[in-house]
């Protein structure tokens, strides 16, 4: 399934090298991550999380699974899930990152895709009389796809910028 999502642009992975060790990177990630379960559905809403946390999820010693939290009045609901593994080589840490849509977003996309296929099937069966039904369903499916793809790109940019600031913060402390 990951190869399918990667081929359509909804699954991205990347390796990044950072000039700090794993302990410092974990400390920096824990500073910006509110610890919750990895299903990202909890009794604590994102707007009640303290504002110093930008992400929610779990950060372990060698891996993490996080998602950007929503702020109050934030209309963006499609933040990707970021999974990472940490590998240490002397003072350089390699972070293997994977950006994927959340399971709810994947379910919504598949549901809209099924709606589009049903619209095409009904149109073929009725002799091409309901083109507006196909147009609306294709517009909904296409919009969902491009929103998810844009949010993966945006989430990737934001998290890499966050890793860069963590790296600079701990590099400036050492020097």
CSV table of N, CA and C in Angstrom, one decimal:
chain,number,residue,atom,x,y,z
A,1,UNK,N,0.8,-1.2,0.0
A,1,UNK,CA,0.0,0.0,0.0
A,1,UNK,C,0.9,1.3,0.0
A,2,UNK,N,2.0,1.2,0.7
A,2,UNK,CA,2.9,2.4,0.7
A,2,UNK,C,3.5,2.7,-0.6
A,3,UNK,N,3.7,1.7,-1.4
A,3,UNK,CA,4.2,1.9,-2.8
A,3,UNK,C,3.2,2.6,-3.6
A,4,UNK,N,1.9,2.3,-3.4
A,4,UNK,CA,0.8,2.9,-4.2
A,4,UNK,C,0.7,4.4,-3.7
A,5,UNK,N,0.8,4.7,-2.4
A,5,UNK,CA,0.7,6.0,-2.0
A,5,UNK,C,1.9,6.8,-2.4
A,6,UNK,N,3.1,6.2,-2.4
A,6,UNK,CA,4.3,6.8,-2.9
A,6,UNK,C,4.2,7.2,-4.3
A,7,UNK,N,3.6,6.3,-5.1
A,7,UNK,CA,3.5,6.6,-6.6
A,7,UNK,C,2.5,7.7,-6.9
A,8,UNK,N,1.5,8.0,-6.0
A,8,UNK,CA,0.6,9.1,-6.3
A,8,UNK,C,1.0,10.3,-5.4
A,9,UNK,N,2.1,10.2,-4.7
A,9,UNK,CA,2.6,11.4,-4.0
A,9,UNK,C,2.1,11.6,-2.6
A,10,UNK,N,1.5,10.7,-2.0
A,10,UNK,CA,0.9,10.8,-0.6
A,10,UNK,C,1.7,10.1,0.4
A,11,UNK,N,3.0,9.7,0.1
A,11,UNK,CA,3.9,9.0,1.0
A,11,UNK,C,5.3,9.5,0.6
A,12,UNK,N,5.9,10.1,1.6
A,12,UNK,CA,7.3,10.6,1.3
A,12,UNK,C,8.2,10.2,2.4
A,13,UNK,N,9.4,9.8,2.0
A,13,UNK,CA,10.4,9.5,3.0
A,13,UNK,C,11.7,10.2,2.6
A,14,UNK,N,12.5,10.5,3.7
A,14,UNK,CA,13.7,11.2,3.5
A,14,UNK,C,14.7,10.9,4.6
A,15,UNK,N,16.0,10.9,4.3
A,15,UNK,CA,17.0,10.8,5.4
A,15,UNK,C,17.7,12.2,5.5
A,16,UNK,N,17.9,12.6,6.8
A,16,UNK,CA,18.5,13.9,7.1
A,16,UNK,C,19.6,13.7,8.1
A,17,UNK,N,20.8,14.3,7.8
A,17,UNK,CA,21.9,14.2,8.7
A,17,UNK,C,21.9,15.5,9.6
A,18,UNK,N,22.0,15.4,10.9
A,18,UNK,CA,22.1,16.5,11.8
A,18,UNK,C,23.3,16.4,12.6
A,19,UNK,N,24.0,17.5,12.9
A,19,UNK,CA,25.3,17.5,13.6
A,19,UNK,C,25.1,17.6,15.1
A,20,UNK,N,24.2,16.9,15.6
A,20,UNK,CA,24.0,16.7,17.1
A,20,UNK,C,23.8,15.3,17.4
A,21,UNK,N,24.0,14.9,18.6
A,21,UNK,CA,23.8,13.4,19.0
A,21,UNK,C,22.3,13.2,19.3
A,22,UNK,N,22.0,11.9,19.4
A,22,UNK,CA,20.6,11.4,19.6
A,22,UNK,C,20.0,12.0,20.8
A,23,UNK,N,20.8,12.0,21.9
A,23,UNK,CA,20.2,12.5,23.2
A,23,UNK,C,19.8,14.0,23.1
A,24,UNK,N,20.6,14.8,22.5
A,24,UNK,CA,20.2,16.2,22.3
A,24,UNK,C,19.0,16.4,21.4
A,25,UNK,N,18.9,15.6,20.3
A,25,UNK,CA,17.8,15.6,19.4
A,25,UNK,C,16.5,15.1,20.1
A,26,UNK,N,16.6,14.1,20.9
A,26,UNK,CA,15.4,13.6,21.7
A,26,UNK,C,15.0,14.7,22.6
A,27,UNK,N,15.9,15.3,23.3
A,27,UNK,CA,15.6,16.4,24.2
A,27,UNK,C,14.9,17.6,23.5
A,28,UNK,N,15.4,17.9,22.4
A,28,UNK,CA,14.7,19.0,21.6
A,28,UNK,C,13.3,18.6,21.1
A,29,UNK,N,13.2,17.3,20.6
A,29,UNK,CA,11.9,16.9,20.2
A,29,UNK,C,10.9,16.8,21.3
A,30,UNK,N,11.3,16.3,22.5
A,30,UNK,CA,10.4,16.2,23.6
A,30,UNK,C,10.0,17.6,24.1
A,31,UNK,N,10.8,18.6,23.9
A,31,UNK,CA,10.5,20.0,24.2
A,31,UNK,C,9.3,20.5,23.4
A,32,UNK,N,9.2,20.1,22.2
A,32,UNK,CA,8.1,20.6,21.3
A,32,UNK,C,7.0,19.6,21.1
A,33,UNK,N,7.0,18.4,21.8
A,33,UNK,CA,6.0,17.4,21.6
A,33,UNK,C,5.3,17.1,22.8
A,34,UNK,N,3.9,17.2,22.8
A,34,UNK,CA,3.1,16.9,23.9
A,34,UNK,C,2.8,15.4,23.8
A,35,UNK,N,3.1,14.6,24.8
A,35,UNK,CA,3.0,13.2,24.8
A,35,UNK,C,1.5,12.7,24.9
A,36,UNK,N,1.1,12.1,23.8
A,36,UNK,CA,-0.2,11.5,23.7
A,36,UNK,C,-0.1,10.1,23.0
A,37,UNK,N,-1.2,9.4,22.9
A,37,UNK,CA,-1.2,8.2,22.2
A,37,UNK,C,-1.0,8.4,20.7
A,38,UNK,N,-0.5,7.3,19.9
A,38,UNK,CA,-0.2,7.5,18.5
A,38,UNK,C,-1.4,7.4,17.6
A,39,UNK,N,-2.6,7.2,18.2
A,39,UNK,CA,-3.8,7.2,17.3
A,39,UNK,C,-4.3,8.6,17.1
A,40,UNK,N,-3.7,9.6,17.9
A,40,UNK,CA,-4.0,11.0,17.8
A,40,UNK,C,-5.5,11.3,18.0
A,41,UNK,N,-6.2,10.4,18.6
A,41,UNK,CA,-7.6,10.6,19.1
A,41,UNK,C,-7.5,10.4,20.6
A,42,UNK,N,-7.7,11.5,21.3
A,42,UNK,CA,-7.7,11.4,22.7
A,42,UNK,C,-8.7,12.3,23.3
A,43,UNK,N,-8.9,12.2,24.6
A,43,UNK,CA,-9.9,13.1,25.3
A,43,UNK,C,-9.4,14.5,25.4
A,44,UNK,N,-8.1,14.7,25.1
A,44,UNK,CA,-7.5,16.1,25.2
A,44,UNK,C,-7.6,16.7,23.8
A,45,UNK,N,-8.3,17.7,23.6
A,45,UNK,CA,-8.4,18.4,22.3
A,45,UNK,C,-7.1,19.2,22.1
A,46,UNK,N,-6.7,19.4,20.8
A,46,UNK,CA,-5.5,20.1,20.5
A,46,UNK,C,-5.5,21.5,21.1
A,47,UNK,N,-6.6,22.1,21.1
A,47,UNK,CA,-6.7,23.5,21.6
A,47,UNK,C,-6.4,23.7,23.1
A,48,UNK,N,-6.5,22.6,23.9
A,48,UNK,CA,-6.2,22.6,25.3
A,48,UNK,C,-4.8,22.3,25.6
A,49,UNK,N,-4.0,21.9,24.6
A,49,UNK,CA,-2.6,21.6,24.9
A,49,UNK,C,-1.8,22.9,25.0
A,50,UNK,N,-0.9,23.0,25.9
A,50,UNK,CA,-0.1,24.2,26.1
A,50,UNK,C,0.5,24.7,24.8
A,51,UNK,N,0.6,26.0,24.6
A,51,UNK,CA,1.0,26.6,23.3
A,51,UNK,C,2.5,26.3,23.1
A,52,UNK,N,3.3,25.9,24.0
A,52,UNK,CA,4.7,25.7,23.8
A,52,UNK,C,4.9,24.4,23.0
A,53,UNK,N,3.9,23.6,22.9
A,53,UNK,CA,4.1,22.3,22.1
A,53,UNK,C,3.5,22.5,20.7
A,54,UNK,N,4.3,22.2,19.7
A,54,UNK,CA,3.8,22.3,18.3
A,54,UNK,C,3.3,21.0,17.8
A,55,UNK,N,3.8,19.9,18.4
A,55,UNK,CA,3.4,18.5,17.9
A,55,UNK,C,2.8,17.7,19.1
A,56,UNK,N,2.1,16.7,18.7
A,56,UNK,CA,1.6,15.7,19.7
A,56,UNK,C,2.0,14.3,19.2
A,57,UNK,N,2.3,13.4,20.1
A,57,UNK,CA,2.7,12.1,19.8
A,57,UNK,C,3.6,11.5,20.8
A,58,UNK,N,4.5,10.5,20.3
A,58,UNK,CA,5.4,9.8,21.2
A,58,UNK,C,6.8,10.0,20.7
A,59,UNK,N,7.7,10.3,21.5
A,59,UNK,CA,9.1,10.4,21.2
A,59,UNK,C,9.9,9.4,22.1
A,60,UNK,N,10.5,8.4,21.4
A,60,UNK,CA,11.3,7.4,22.2
A,60,UNK,C,12.7,7.6,21.9
A,61,UNK,N,13.6,6.8,22.4
A,61,UNK,CA,15.0,7.0,22.3
A,61,UNK,C,15.5,6.8,20.8
A,62,UNK,N,15.0,5.9,20.1
A,62,UNK,CA,15.4,5.6,18.7
A,62,UNK,C,14.4,5.9,17.7
A,63,UNK,N,13.2,6.3,18.0
A,63,UNK,CA,12.1,6.6,17.0
A,63,UNK,C,11.1,7.5,17.6
A,64,UNK,N,10.2,8.0,16.7
A,64,UNK,CA,9.1,8.9,17.2
A,64,UNK,C,8.0,8.8,16.1
A,65,UNK,N,6.8,9.1,16.6
A,65,UNK,CA,5.6,9.2,15.8
A,65,UNK,C,4.9,10.4,16.3
A,66,UNK,N,4.8,11.5,15.5
A,66,UNK,CA,4.2,12.7,15.9
A,66,UNK,C,3.4,13.3,14.8
A,67,UNK,N,2.5,14.2,15.2
A,67,UNK,CA,1.7,14.9,14.2
A,67,UNK,C,1.6,16.4,14.7
A,68,UNK,N,1.6,17.3,13.8
A,68,UNK,CA,1.4,18.7,14.2
A,68,UNK,C,0.1,18.9,14.8
A,69,UNK,N,0.0,19.7,15.9
A,69,UNK,CA,-1.2,19.9,16.6
A,69,UNK,C,-2.0,21.1,16.0
A,70,UNK,N,-3.3,21.1,16.1
A,70,UNK,CA,-4.1,22.2,15.6
A,70,UNK,C,-4.2,23.2,16.7
A,71,UNK,N,-4.2,24.5,16.2
A,71,UNK,CA,-4.3,25.6,17.2
A,71,UNK,C,-5.8,26.0,17.2
A,72,UNK,N,-6.2,26.8,18.1
A,72,UNK,CA,-7.5,27.3,18.2
A,72,UNK,C,-7.8,28.1,17.0
A,73,UNK,N,-9.0,27.9,16.4
A,73,UNK,CA,-9.4,28.5,15.1
A,73,UNK,C,-8.6,28.2,13.9
A,74,UNK,N,-7.9,27.1,14.0
A,74,UNK,CA,-7.1,26.6,12.8
A,74,UNK,C,-8.0,25.8,12.0
A,75,UNK,N,-8.1,26.2,10.7
A,75,UNK,CA,-9.1,25.4,9.8
A,75,UNK,C,-8.4,24.3,9.1
A,76,UNK,N,-7.1,24.1,9.3
A,76,UNK,CA,-6.4,23.1,8.6
A,76,UNK,C,-6.5,21.8,9.4
A,77,UNK,N,-7.1,20.7,8.8
A,77,UNK,CA,-7.3,19.5,9.5
A,77,UNK,C,-6.5,18.3,9.0
A,78,UNK,N,-5.6,18.6,8.0
A,78,UNK,CA,-4.9,17.5,7.3
A,78,UNK,C,-3.4,17.4,7.5
A,79,UNK,N,-3.0,17.6,8.7
A,79,UNK,CA,-1.6,17.5,9.0
A,79,UNK,C,-1.1,16.1,8.8
A,80,UNK,N,0.0,15.8,8.2
A,80,UNK,CA,0.5,14.4,8.1
A,80,UNK,C,1.1,13.9,9.4
A,81,UNK,N,1.1,12.5,9.4
A,81,UNK,CA,1.8,11.9,10.5
A,81,UNK,C,3.2,11.7,10.1
A,82,UNK,N,4.1,12.0,11.1
A,82,UNK,CA,5.6,12.0,10.8
A,82,UNK,C,6.1,10.9,11.7
A,83,UNK,N,6.7,9.9,11.0
A,83,UNK,CA,7.4,8.8,11.7
A,83,UNK,C,8.9,8.9,11.4
A,84,UNK,N,9.6,8.7,12.5
A,84,UNK,CA,11.1,8.9,12.3
A,84,UNK,C,11.9,7.9,13.1
A,85,UNK,N,13.0,7.5,12.5
A,85,UNK,CA,14.0,6.6,13.2
A,85,UNK,C,15.3,7.3,13.3
A,86,UNK,N,16.0,7.2,14.4
A,86,UNK,CA,17.2,7.9,14.7
A,86,UNK,C,18.4,6.9,14.7
A,87,UNK,N,19.5,7.2,14.0
A,87,UNK,CA,20.7,6.4,13.9
A,87,UNK,C,21.8,7.3,14.2
A,88,UNK,N,22.7,6.9,15.1
A,88,UNK,CA,23.8,7.7,15.6
A,88,UNK,C,25.1,7.2,15.0
A,89,UNK,N,25.9,8.2,14.4
A,89,UNK,CA,27.3,7.9,13.9
A,89,UNK,C,28.2,9.0,14.5
A,90,UNK,N,28.9,8.8,15.6
A,90,UNK,CA,29.7,9.8,16.3
A,90,UNK,C,28.9,11.0,16.7
A,91,UNK,N,29.1,12.2,16.1
A,91,UNK,CA,28.4,13.3,16.5
A,91,UNK,C,27.3,13.7,15.5
A,92,UNK,N,27.2,12.9,14.4
A,92,UNK,CA,26.2,13.1,13.4
A,92,UNK,C,25.0,12.1,13.6
A,93,UNK,N,23.8,12.6,13.6
A,93,UNK,CA,22.6,11.8,13.8
A,93,UNK,C,21.9,11.7,12.4
A,94,UNK,N,21.6,10.5,12.0
A,94,UNK,CA,20.8,10.4,10.7
A,94,UNK,C,19.4,10.2,11.1
A,95,UNK,N,18.5,11.0,10.6
A,95,UNK,CA,17.1,10.9,10.9
A,95,UNK,C,16.4,10.4,9.7
A,96,UNK,N,15.7,9.2,9.7
A,96,UNK,CA,15.0,8.7,8.6
A,96,UNK,C,13.5,9.0,8.8
A,97,UNK,N,13.0,9.9,8.0
A,97,UNK,CA,11.6,10.4,8.2
A,97,UNK,C,10.7,9.9,7.1
A,98,UNK,N,9.4,9.7,7.6
A,98,UNK,CA,8.3,9.2,6.7
A,98,UNK,C,7.2,10.1,7.0
A,99,UNK,N,6.6,10.7,5.9
A,99,UNK,CA,5.4,11.5,6.0
A,99,UNK,C,4.2,10.8,5.3
A,100,UNK,N,3.2,10.6,6.1
A,100,UNK,CA,2.0,9.9,5.5
A,100,UNK,C,0.7,10.6,6.0
A,101,UNK,N,-0.3,10.5,5.3
A,101,UNK,CA,-1.6,11.0,5.8
A,101,UNK,C,-2.1,10.2,6.9
A,102,UNK,N,-2.9,10.7,7.8
A,102,UNK,CA,-3.4,10.0,8.9
A,102,UNK,C,-4.4,8.9,8.4
A,103,UNK,N,-4.7,7.9,9.2
A,103,UNK,CA,-5.7,6.9,8.7
A,103,UNK,C,-7.0,7.4,8.4
A,104,UNK,N,-7.5,8.4,9.1
A,104,UNK,CA,-8.8,9.1,8.8
A,104,UNK,C,-8.8,9.7,7.5
A,105,UNK,N,-7.7,10.4,7.1
A,105,UNK,CA,-7.6,11.1,5.9
A,105,UNK,C,-7.5,10.1,4.7
A,106,UNK,N,-6.8,9.0,4.9
A,106,UNK,CA,-6.8,7.9,3.9
A,106,UNK,C,-8.2,7.3,3.7
A,107,UNK,N,-8.9,7.1,4.8
A,107,UNK,CA,-10.2,6.6,4.7
A,107,UNK,C,-11.1,7.5,3.9
A,108,UNK,N,-11.0,8.8,4.2
A,108,UNK,CA,-11.8,9.8,3.5
A,108,UNK,C,-11.5,9.8,2.0
A,109,UNK,N,-10.2,9.8,1.7
A,109,UNK,CA,-9.8,9.7,0.3
A,109,UNK,C,-10.4,8.5,-0.4
A,110,UNK,N,-10.3,7.3,0.2
A,110,UNK,CA,-10.8,6.1,-0.4
A,110,UNK,C,-12.3,6.1,-0.5
A,111,UNK,N,-13.0,6.7,0.4
A,111,UNK,CA,-14.4,6.8,0.4
A,111,UNK,C,-14.8,7.7,-0.8
A,112,UNK,N,-14.1,8.8,-1.0
A,112,UNK,CA,-14.4,9.7,-2.1
A,112,UNK,C,-14.1,9.1,-3.4
A,113,UNK,N,-13.0,8.3,-3.5
A,113,UNK,CA,-12.7,7.5,-4.7
A,113,UNK,C,-13.8,6.5,-5.0
A,114,UNK,N,-14.3,5.8,-4.0
A,114,UNK,CA,-15.4,4.9,-4.3
A,114,UNK,C,-16.6,5.6,-4.7
A,115,UNK,N,-16.9,6.8,-4.2
A,115,UNK,CA,-18.0,7.6,-4.6
A,115,UNK,C,-17.9,8.0,-6.1
A,116,UNK,N,-16.6,8.3,-6.5
A,116,UNK,CA,-16.4,8.7,-7.9
A,116,UNK,C,-16.6,7.4,-8.8
A,117,UNK,N,-16.1,6.3,-8.4
A,117,UNK,CA,-16.3,5.1,-9.2
A,117,UNK,C,-17.8,4.7,-9.3
A,118,UNK,N,-18.5,4.9,-8.2
A,118,UNK,CA,-20.0,4.6,-8.3
A,118,UNK,C,-20.7,5.6,-9.2
A,119,UNK,N,-20.2,6.9,-9.2
A,119,UNK,CA,-20.8,7.9,-10.1
A,119,UNK,C,-20.5,7.5,-11.6
A,120,UNK,N,-19.4,7.0,-11.9
A,120,UNK,CA,-19.0,6.6,-13.3
A,120,UNK,C,-19.9,5.3,-13.6
A,121,UNK,N,-20.0,4.4,-12.7
A,121,UNK,CA,-20.8,3.2,-13.0
A,121,UNK,C,-22.3,3.5,-13.2
A,122,UNK,N,-22.8,4.5,-12.4
A,122,UNK,CA,-24.2,4.9,-12.6
A,122,UNK,C,-24.4,5.6,-13.9
A,123,UNK,N,-23.4,6.4,-14.3
A,123,UNK,CA,-23.5,7.1,-15.6
A,123,UNK,C,-23.4,6.2,-16.8
A,124,UNK,N,-22.5,5.2,-16.7
A,124,UNK,CA,-22.4,4.2,-17.8
A,124,UNK,C,-23.7,3.4,-17.9
A,125,UNK,N,-24.3,3.0,-16.8
A,125,UNK,CA,-25.5,2.2,-16.8
A,125,UNK,C,-26.7,3.0,-17.3
A,126,UNK,N,-26.8,4.3,-17.1
A,126,UNK,CA,-27.9,5.1,-17.5
A,126,UNK,C,-27.7,5.8,-18.9
A,127,UNK,N,-26.6,5.5,-19.5
A,127,UNK,CA,-26.4,6.0,-20.9
A,127,UNK,C,-25.8,7.4,-20.9
A,128,UNK,N,-25.1,7.8,-19.9
A,128,UNK,CA,-24.4,9.1,-19.9
A,128,UNK,C,-25.3,10.3,-19.7
A,129,UNK,N,-26.4,10.2,-18.9
A,129,UNK,CA,-27.3,11.3,-18.6
A,129,UNK,C,-26.9,12.1,-17.4
A,130,UNK,N,-26.1,11.6,-16.5
A,130,UNK,CA,-25.8,12.3,-15.3
A,130,UNK,C,-24.3,12.7,-15.2
A,131,UNK,N,-23.9,13.6,-16.1
A,131,UNK,CA,-22.6,14.1,-16.2
A,131,UNK,C,-22.2,15.0,-15.0
A,132,UNK,N,-23.3,15.7,-14.5
A,132,UNK,CA,-23.0,16.6,-13.4
A,132,UNK,C,-22.6,15.8,-12.1
A,133,UNK,N,-23.2,14.6,-12.0
A,133,UNK,CA,-22.9,13.7,-10.8
A,133,UNK,C,-21.4,13.3,-10.9
A,134,UNK,N,-20.9,13.0,-12.1
A,134,UNK,CA,-19.5,12.6,-12.3
A,134,UNK,C,-18.6,13.9,-12.0
A,135,UNK,N,-19.0,15.0,-12.5
A,135,UNK,CA,-18.2,16.2,-12.3
A,135,UNK,C,-18.1,16.6,-10.8
A,136,UNK,N,-19.2,16.5,-10.1
A,136,UNK,CA,-19.1,16.8,-8.7
A,136,UNK,C,-18.3,15.8,-7.9
A,137,UNK,N,-18.4,14.5,-8.2
A,137,UNK,CA,-17.6,13.5,-7.5
A,137,UNK,C,-16.1,13.6,-7.9
A,138,UNK,N,-15.8,13.9,-9.1
A,138,UNK,CA,-14.4,14.0,-9.5
A,138,UNK,C,-13.8,15.3,-8.9
A,139,UNK,N,-14.6,16.3,-8.8
A,139,UNK,CA,-14.1,17.6,-8.1
A,139,UNK,C,-13.8,17.3,-6.6
A,140,UNK,N,-14.7,16.6,-6.0
A,140,UNK,CA,-14.5,16.3,-4.6
A,140,UNK,C,-13.2,15.4,-4.4
A,141,UNK,N,-13.1,14.4,-5.2
A,141,UNK,CA,-12.0,13.5,-5.1
A,141,UNK,C,-10.6,14.2,-5.4
A,142,UNK,N,-10.6,15.0,-6.5
A,142,UNK,CA,-9.4,15.7,-6.9
A,142,UNK,C,-9.0,16.7,-5.8
A,143,UNK,N,-10.0,17.4,-5.3
A,143,UNK,CA,-9.7,18.4,-4.2
A,143,UNK,C,-9.1,17.8,-3.0
A,144,UNK,N,-9.7,16.6,-2.6
A,144,UNK,CA,-9.1,15.9,-1.4
A,144,UNK,C,-7.7,15.5,-1.7
A,145,UNK,N,-7.4,15.0,-2.9
A,145,UNK,CA,-6.1,14.5,-3.2
A,145,UNK,C,-5.1,15.7,-3.2
A,146,UNK,N,-5.4,16.8,-3.8
A,146,UNK,CA,-4.5,17.9,-3.8
A,146,UNK,C,-4.3,18.5,-2.5
A,147,UNK,N,-5.3,18.5,-1.6
A,147,UNK,CA,-5.2,19.0,-0.3
A,147,UNK,C,-4.2,18.1,0.5
A,148,UNK,N,-4.4,16.8,0.4
A,148,UNK,CA,-3.5,15.9,1.1
A,148,UNK,C,-2.1,16.0,0.6
A,149,UNK,N,-1.9,16.2,-0.7
A,149,UNK,CA,-0.5,16.3,-1.2
A,149,UNK,C,0.1,17.6,-0.8
A,150,UNK,N,-0.6,18.7,-0.8
A,150,UNK,CA,-0.1,20.0,-0.3
A,150,UNK,C,0.3,19.9,1.1
A,151,UNK,N,-0.5,19.3,1.9
A,151,UNK,CA,-0.2,19.2,3.4
A,151,UNK,C,1.0,18.3,3.7
A,152,UNK,N,1.2,17.3,2.9
A,152,UNK,CA,2.4,16.5,3.0
A,152,UNK,C,3.7,17.3,2.7
A,153,UNK,N,3.6,18.1,1.7
A,153,UNK,CA,4.7,19.0,1.3
A,153,UNK,C,4.9,20.0,2.4
A,154,UNK,N,3.9,20.6,2.8
A,154,UNK,CA,3.9,21.7,3.9
A,154,UNK,C,4.4,21.1,5.2
A,155,UNK,N,3.9,19.9,5.6
A,155,UNK,CA,4.4,19.3,6.8
A,155,UNK,C,5.8,18.9,6.8
A,156,UNK,N,6.3,18.5,5.6
A,156,UNK,CA,7.7,18.1,5.4
A,156,UNK,C,8.6,19.4,5.6
A,157,UNK,N,8.2,20.4,5.0
A,157,UNK,CA,8.9,21.7,5.1
A,157,UNK,C,9.0,22.2,6.5
A,158,UNK,N,7.8,22.2,7.2
A,158,UNK,CA,7.8,22.7,8.6
A,158,UNK,C,8.6,21.8,9.5
A,159,UNK,N,8.5,20.5,9.4
A,159,UNK,CA,9.3,19.7,10.3
A,159,UNK,C,10.8,19.7,10.1
A,160,UNK,N,11.2,19.8,8.8
A,160,UNK,CA,12.6,20.0,8.5
A,160,UNK,C,13.1,21.3,9.0
A,161,UNK,N,12.3,22.3,9.0
A,161,UNK,CA,12.7,23.6,9.6
A,161,UNK,C,12.8,23.5,11.1
A,162,UNK,N,11.9,22.7,11.7
A,162,UNK,CA,12.0,22.5,13.1
A,162,UNK,C,13.2,21.7,13.5
A,163,UNK,N,13.6,20.7,12.8
A,163,UNK,CA,14.8,20.0,13.0
A,163,UNK,C,16.1,20.9,12.9
A,164,UNK,N,16.0,21.7,11.9
A,164,UNK,CA,17.1,22.7,11.7
A,164,UNK,C,17.3,23.6,12.9
A,165,UNK,N,16.1,24.1,13.4
A,165,UNK,CA,16.2,25.0,14.6
A,165,UNK,C,16.7,24.3,15.8
A,166,UNK,N,16.3,23.0,16.0
A,166,UNK,CA,16.8,22.2,17.1
A,166,UNK,C,18.3,22.0,17.0
A,167,UNK,N,18.7,21.7,15.8
A,167,UNK,CA,20.2,21.5,15.6
A,167,UNK,C,20.9,22.8,15.9
A,168,UNK,N,20.4,23.9,15.4
A,168,UNK,CA,21.1,25.2,15.7
A,168,UNK,C,21.1,25.5,17.1
A,169,UNK,N,20.0,25.3,17.8
A,169,UNK,CA,19.9,25.6,19.2
A,169,UNK,C,21.0,24.8,20.0
A,170,UNK,N,21.1,23.5,19.8
A,170,UNK,CA,22.0,22.7,20.5
A,170,UNK,C,23.5,22.9,20.1
A,171,UNK,N,23.7,23.3,18.8
A,171,UNK,CA,25.0,23.6,18.3
A,171,UNK,C,25.5,24.8,19.0
A,172,UNK,N,24.7,25.8,19.1
A,172,UNK,CA,25.1,27.1,19.7
A,172,UNK,C,25.4,27.0,21.2
A,173,UNK,N,24.8,26.0,21.9
A,173,UNK,CA,25.0,25.8,23.3
A,173,UNK,C,26.4,25.2,23.5
A,174,UNK,N,26.8,24.3,22.6
A,174,UNK,CA,28.1,23.7,22.7
A,174,UNK,C,29.3,24.7,22.4
A,175,UNK,N,29.1,25.5,21.4
A,175,UNK,CA,30.1,26.4,20.9
A,175,UNK,C,30.2,27.7,21.7
